[in-house]
Short mmCIF file of C-alpha atoms in Angstrom, two decimals:
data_model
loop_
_atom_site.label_atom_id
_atom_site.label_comp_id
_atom_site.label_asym_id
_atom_site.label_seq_id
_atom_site.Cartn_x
_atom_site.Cartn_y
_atom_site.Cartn_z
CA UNK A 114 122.17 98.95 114.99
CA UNK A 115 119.35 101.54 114.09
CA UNK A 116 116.12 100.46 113.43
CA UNK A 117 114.30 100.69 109.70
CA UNK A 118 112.23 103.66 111.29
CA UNK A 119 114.85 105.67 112.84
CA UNK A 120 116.73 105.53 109.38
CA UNK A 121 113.91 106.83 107.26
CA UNK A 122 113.16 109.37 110.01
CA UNK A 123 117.27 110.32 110.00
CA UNK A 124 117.09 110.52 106.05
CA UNK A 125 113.73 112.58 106.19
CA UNK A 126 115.33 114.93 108.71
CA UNK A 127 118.23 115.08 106.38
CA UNK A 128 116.48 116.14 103.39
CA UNK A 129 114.04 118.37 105.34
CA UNK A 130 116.82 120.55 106.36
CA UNK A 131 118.54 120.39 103.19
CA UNK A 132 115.37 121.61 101.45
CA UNK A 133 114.82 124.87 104.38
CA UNK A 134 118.84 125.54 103.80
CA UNK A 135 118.45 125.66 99.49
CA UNK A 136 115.36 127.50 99.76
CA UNK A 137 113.51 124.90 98.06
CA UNK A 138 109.93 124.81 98.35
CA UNK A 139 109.07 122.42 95.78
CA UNK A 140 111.87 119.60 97.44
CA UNK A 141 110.22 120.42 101.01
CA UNK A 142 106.37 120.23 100.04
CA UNK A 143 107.74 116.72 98.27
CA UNK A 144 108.67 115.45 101.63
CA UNK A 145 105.15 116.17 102.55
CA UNK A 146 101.26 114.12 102.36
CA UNK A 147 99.24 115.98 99.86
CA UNK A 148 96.89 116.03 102.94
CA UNK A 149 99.78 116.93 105.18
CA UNK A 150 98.82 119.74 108.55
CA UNK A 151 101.60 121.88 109.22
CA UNK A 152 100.61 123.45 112.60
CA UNK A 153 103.28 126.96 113.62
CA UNK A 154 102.33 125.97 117.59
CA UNK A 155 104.25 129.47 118.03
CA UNK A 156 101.72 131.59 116.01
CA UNK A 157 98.27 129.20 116.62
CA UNK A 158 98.17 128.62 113.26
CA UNK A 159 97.54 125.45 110.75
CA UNK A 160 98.09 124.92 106.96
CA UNK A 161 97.42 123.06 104.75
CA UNK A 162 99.71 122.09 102.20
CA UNK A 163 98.19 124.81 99.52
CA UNK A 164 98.40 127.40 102.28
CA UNK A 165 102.08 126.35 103.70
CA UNK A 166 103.24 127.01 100.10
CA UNK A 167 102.07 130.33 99.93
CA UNK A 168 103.69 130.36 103.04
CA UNK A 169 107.19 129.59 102.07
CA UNK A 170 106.95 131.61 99.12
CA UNK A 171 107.28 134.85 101.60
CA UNK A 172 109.38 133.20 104.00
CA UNK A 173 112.53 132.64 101.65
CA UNK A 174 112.09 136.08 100.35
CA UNK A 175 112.09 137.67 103.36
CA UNK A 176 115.32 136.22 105.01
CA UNK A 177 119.01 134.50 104.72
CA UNK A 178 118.63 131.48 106.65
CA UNK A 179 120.69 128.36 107.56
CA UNK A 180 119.25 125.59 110.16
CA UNK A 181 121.27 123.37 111.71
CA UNK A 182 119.64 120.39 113.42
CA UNK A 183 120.55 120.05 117.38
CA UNK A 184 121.26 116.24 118.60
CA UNK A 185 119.75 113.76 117.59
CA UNK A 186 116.56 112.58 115.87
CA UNK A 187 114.28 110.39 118.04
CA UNK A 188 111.91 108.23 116.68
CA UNK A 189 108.85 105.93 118.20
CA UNK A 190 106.72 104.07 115.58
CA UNK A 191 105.42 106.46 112.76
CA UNK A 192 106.67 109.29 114.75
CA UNK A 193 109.76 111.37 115.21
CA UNK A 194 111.21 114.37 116.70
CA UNK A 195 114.18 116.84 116.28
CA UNK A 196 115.65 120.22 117.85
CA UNK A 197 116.66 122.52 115.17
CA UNK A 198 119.08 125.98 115.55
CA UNK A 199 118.09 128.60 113.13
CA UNK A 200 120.60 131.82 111.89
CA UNK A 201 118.08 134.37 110.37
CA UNK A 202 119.50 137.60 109.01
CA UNK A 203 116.87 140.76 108.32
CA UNK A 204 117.63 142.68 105.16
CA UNK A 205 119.31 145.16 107.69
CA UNK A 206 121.69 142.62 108.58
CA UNK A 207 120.66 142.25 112.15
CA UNK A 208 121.13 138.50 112.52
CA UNK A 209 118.55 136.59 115.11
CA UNK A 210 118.54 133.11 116.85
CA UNK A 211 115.62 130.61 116.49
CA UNK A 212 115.74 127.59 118.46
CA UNK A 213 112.64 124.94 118.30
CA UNK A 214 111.88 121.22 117.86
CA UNK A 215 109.77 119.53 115.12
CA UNK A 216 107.10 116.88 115.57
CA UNK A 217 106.22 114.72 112.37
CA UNK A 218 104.01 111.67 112.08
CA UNK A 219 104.65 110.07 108.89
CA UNK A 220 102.04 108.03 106.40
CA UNK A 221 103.36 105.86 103.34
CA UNK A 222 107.10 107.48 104.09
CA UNK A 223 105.31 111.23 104.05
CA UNK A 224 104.94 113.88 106.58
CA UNK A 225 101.20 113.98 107.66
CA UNK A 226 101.40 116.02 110.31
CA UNK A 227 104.35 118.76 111.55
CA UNK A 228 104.25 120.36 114.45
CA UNK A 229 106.68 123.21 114.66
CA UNK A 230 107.28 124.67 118.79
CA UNK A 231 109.91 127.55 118.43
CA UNK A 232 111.18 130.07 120.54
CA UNK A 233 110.33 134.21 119.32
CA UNK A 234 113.74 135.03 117.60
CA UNK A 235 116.22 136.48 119.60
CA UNK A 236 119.25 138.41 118.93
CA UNK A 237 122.29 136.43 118.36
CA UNK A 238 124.18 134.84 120.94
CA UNK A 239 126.91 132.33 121.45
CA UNK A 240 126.04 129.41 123.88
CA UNK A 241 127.47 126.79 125.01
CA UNK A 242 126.52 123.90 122.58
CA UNK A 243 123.79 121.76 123.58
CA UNK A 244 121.98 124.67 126.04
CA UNK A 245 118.08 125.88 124.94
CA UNK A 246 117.48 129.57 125.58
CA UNK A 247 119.66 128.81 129.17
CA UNK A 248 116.40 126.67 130.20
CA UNK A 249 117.99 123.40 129.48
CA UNK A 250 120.52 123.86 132.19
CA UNK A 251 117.63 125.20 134.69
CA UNK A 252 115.80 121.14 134.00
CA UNK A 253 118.34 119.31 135.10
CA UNK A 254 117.68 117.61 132.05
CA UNK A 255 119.86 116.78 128.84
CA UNK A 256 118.79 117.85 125.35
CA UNK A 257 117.85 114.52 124.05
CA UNK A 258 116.26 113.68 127.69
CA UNK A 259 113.95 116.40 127.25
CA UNK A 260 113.59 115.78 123.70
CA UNK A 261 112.08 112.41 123.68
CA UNK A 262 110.16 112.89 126.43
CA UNK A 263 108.59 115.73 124.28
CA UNK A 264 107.70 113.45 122.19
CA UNK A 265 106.18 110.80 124.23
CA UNK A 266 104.38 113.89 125.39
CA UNK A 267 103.15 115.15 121.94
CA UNK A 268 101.83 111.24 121.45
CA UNK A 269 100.42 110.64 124.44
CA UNK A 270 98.09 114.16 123.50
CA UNK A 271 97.53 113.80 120.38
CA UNK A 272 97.51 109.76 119.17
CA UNK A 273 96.28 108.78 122.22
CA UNK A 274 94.37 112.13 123.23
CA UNK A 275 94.84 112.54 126.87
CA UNK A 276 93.27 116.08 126.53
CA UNK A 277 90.02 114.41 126.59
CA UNK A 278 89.99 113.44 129.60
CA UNK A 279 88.39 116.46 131.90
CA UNK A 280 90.23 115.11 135.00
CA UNK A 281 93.59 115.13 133.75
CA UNK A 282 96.14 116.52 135.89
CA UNK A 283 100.25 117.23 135.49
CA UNK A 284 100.49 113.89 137.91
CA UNK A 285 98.16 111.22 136.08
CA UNK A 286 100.34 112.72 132.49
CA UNK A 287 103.06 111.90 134.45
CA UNK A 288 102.08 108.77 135.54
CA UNK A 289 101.17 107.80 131.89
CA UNK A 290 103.98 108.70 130.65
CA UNK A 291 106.22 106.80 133.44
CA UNK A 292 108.14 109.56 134.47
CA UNK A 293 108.19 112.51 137.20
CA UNK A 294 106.28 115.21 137.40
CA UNK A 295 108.98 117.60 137.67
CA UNK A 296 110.18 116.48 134.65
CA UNK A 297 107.10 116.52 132.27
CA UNK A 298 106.56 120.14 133.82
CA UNK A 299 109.98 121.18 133.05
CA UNK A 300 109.97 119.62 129.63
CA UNK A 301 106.37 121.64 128.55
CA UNK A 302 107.84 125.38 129.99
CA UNK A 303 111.25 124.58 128.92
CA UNK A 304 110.90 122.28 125.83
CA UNK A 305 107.54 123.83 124.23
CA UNK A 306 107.85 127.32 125.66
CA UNK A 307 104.05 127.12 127.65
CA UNK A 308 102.65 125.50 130.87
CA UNK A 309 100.53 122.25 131.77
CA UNK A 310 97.29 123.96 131.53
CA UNK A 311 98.12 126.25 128.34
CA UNK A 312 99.13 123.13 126.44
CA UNK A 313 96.50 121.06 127.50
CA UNK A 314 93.91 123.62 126.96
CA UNK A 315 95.33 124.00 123.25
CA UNK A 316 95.05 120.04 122.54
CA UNK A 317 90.86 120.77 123.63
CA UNK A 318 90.14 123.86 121.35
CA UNK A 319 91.62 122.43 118.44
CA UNK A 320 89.53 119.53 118.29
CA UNK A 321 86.62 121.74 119.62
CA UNK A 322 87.78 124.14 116.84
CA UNK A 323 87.62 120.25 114.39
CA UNK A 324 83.72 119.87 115.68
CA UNK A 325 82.48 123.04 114.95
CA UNK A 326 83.84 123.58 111.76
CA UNK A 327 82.96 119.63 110.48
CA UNK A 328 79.85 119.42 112.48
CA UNK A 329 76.34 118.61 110.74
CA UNK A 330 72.69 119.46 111.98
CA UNK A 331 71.72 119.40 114.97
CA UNK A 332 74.86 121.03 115.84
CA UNK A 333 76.11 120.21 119.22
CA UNK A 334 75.72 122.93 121.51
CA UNK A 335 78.79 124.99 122.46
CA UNK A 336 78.80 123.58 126.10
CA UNK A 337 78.28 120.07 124.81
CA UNK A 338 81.64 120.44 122.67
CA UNK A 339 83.29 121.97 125.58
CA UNK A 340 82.62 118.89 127.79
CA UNK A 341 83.19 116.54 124.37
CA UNK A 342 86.64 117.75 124.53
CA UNK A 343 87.63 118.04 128.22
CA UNK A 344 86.42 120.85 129.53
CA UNK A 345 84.93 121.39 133.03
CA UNK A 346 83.84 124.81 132.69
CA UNK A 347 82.09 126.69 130.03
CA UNK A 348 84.18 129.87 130.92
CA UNK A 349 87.36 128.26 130.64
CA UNK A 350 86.52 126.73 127.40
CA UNK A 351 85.52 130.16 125.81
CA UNK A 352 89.07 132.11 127.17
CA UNK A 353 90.84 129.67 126.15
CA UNK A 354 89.20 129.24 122.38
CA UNK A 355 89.35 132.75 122.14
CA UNK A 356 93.05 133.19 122.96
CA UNK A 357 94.13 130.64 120.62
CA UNK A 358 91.91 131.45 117.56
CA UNK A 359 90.52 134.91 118.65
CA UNK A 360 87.33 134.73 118.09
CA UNK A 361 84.02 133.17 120.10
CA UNK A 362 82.93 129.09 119.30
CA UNK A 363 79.93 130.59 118.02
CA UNK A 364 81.69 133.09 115.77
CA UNK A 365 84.06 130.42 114.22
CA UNK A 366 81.31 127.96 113.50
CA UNK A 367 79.33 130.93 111.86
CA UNK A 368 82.77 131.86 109.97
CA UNK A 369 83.33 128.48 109.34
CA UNK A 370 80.03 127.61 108.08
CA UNK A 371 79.76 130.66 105.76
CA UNK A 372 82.78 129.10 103.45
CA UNK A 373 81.60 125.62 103.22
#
């Protein structure tokens, strides 16, 4: 028998597609917190619910669409998590494959938080049903395997924020999460599309990115935030800040600082 939880989550998956399929941005944005974070992992970006909108607005005129989910929908407290197979067609009829998997925490029955890890469309190919981008196969692992460990591993970073810890390696994750380390490194490059250290990394400069922009005088110092958040080196803190968001700390929190 399914639990209370994994039949709301089922029924918001449901309707979520539903809404992408029709088009509708007024029926998706209602499945949504007012305060909701949509965060396109693919591009580095985060909306807010104004800003995904706009968003959505361009997106439907741009292409014909249909999503189709992919298994099942798993579901752990006010969490779930689904694959999803996209058929995008350009206005000059070249038809591409997306392929990704969605990560939503939920608040009074709303999406607070969606995480969206996709694959760069591809041109369209048939595969045998159940395979991810041929990668799936390569794990050893089965789609809904991989897909709820994806999402103990999305928790276990972000609810219980892991990424904080400076010392944390692919084994202690693993260890956390009660599984191999093969397996948590084969979910991340095959699953999310990145590595241990790239996806760890991210999890620190976006709440670095948090500090400086909500920080108040005496404003931590940028090597204090990078050791707040995990870092061990100074270096590695600013490369990795400055691939995700492309600019310097110091630049954001001066960018930052400048709208408020």
């Amino acid at each position: 028998m399914k639990s209370e939880e994994k039949i709301r989550a089922i029924a918001f998956v449901s309707s979520y597609m539903e809404a992408w399929n029709l088009g509708d941005a007024d029926g998706l944005l209602a499945l949504m917190s007012p305060e909701v974070r949509y965060v396109d992992e693919a591009w580095q970006e985060e909306m807010t619910r104004d800003e995904l909108a706009e968003e959505l607005a361009d997106y439907f005129a741009s292409y014909q669409y249909h999503y189709e989910l992919s298994g099942e929908v798993f579901c752990h407290g006010d969490r779930c998590a689904f694959q999803y197979c996209g058929k995008l067609t350009r206005p000059c009829g070249e038809e591409l494959v997306l392929r990704g998997a969605d990560f939503v925490t939920f608040r009074d029955g709303l999406a607070l938080e969606i995480r969206d890890y996709y694959q760069q469309p591809e041109e369209k190919t048939e595969r045998p049903d159940g395979e991810f981008g041929g990668q799936y196969l390569k794990s050893g692992m089965s789609r809904e395997v991989m897909a709820d460990l994806l999402a103990k591993i999305e928790e276990a970073m972000h609810r219980d924020q892991l990424y904080l810890d400076s010392s944390l390696s692919l084994p202690k994750l693993a260890t956390y999460l009660g599984t191999s380390v093969n397996h948590v490194s084969q979910a991340i490059n095959a699953g999310l599309q990145s590595n241990f250290f790239h996806f760890v990394n991210r999890s620190r400069v976006e709440a670095a990115a948090t500090i400086l922009e909500h920080g108040t005088p005496p404003y931590l110092s940028t090597t204090e935030i990078a050791s707040e958040v995990g870092f061990n080196s100074t270096s590695t803190f600013y490369s990795a800040f400055q691939k995700v968001f492309g600019v310097t700390p110091g630049a954001y929190r001066r960018e930052k600082n400048k709208l408020s």
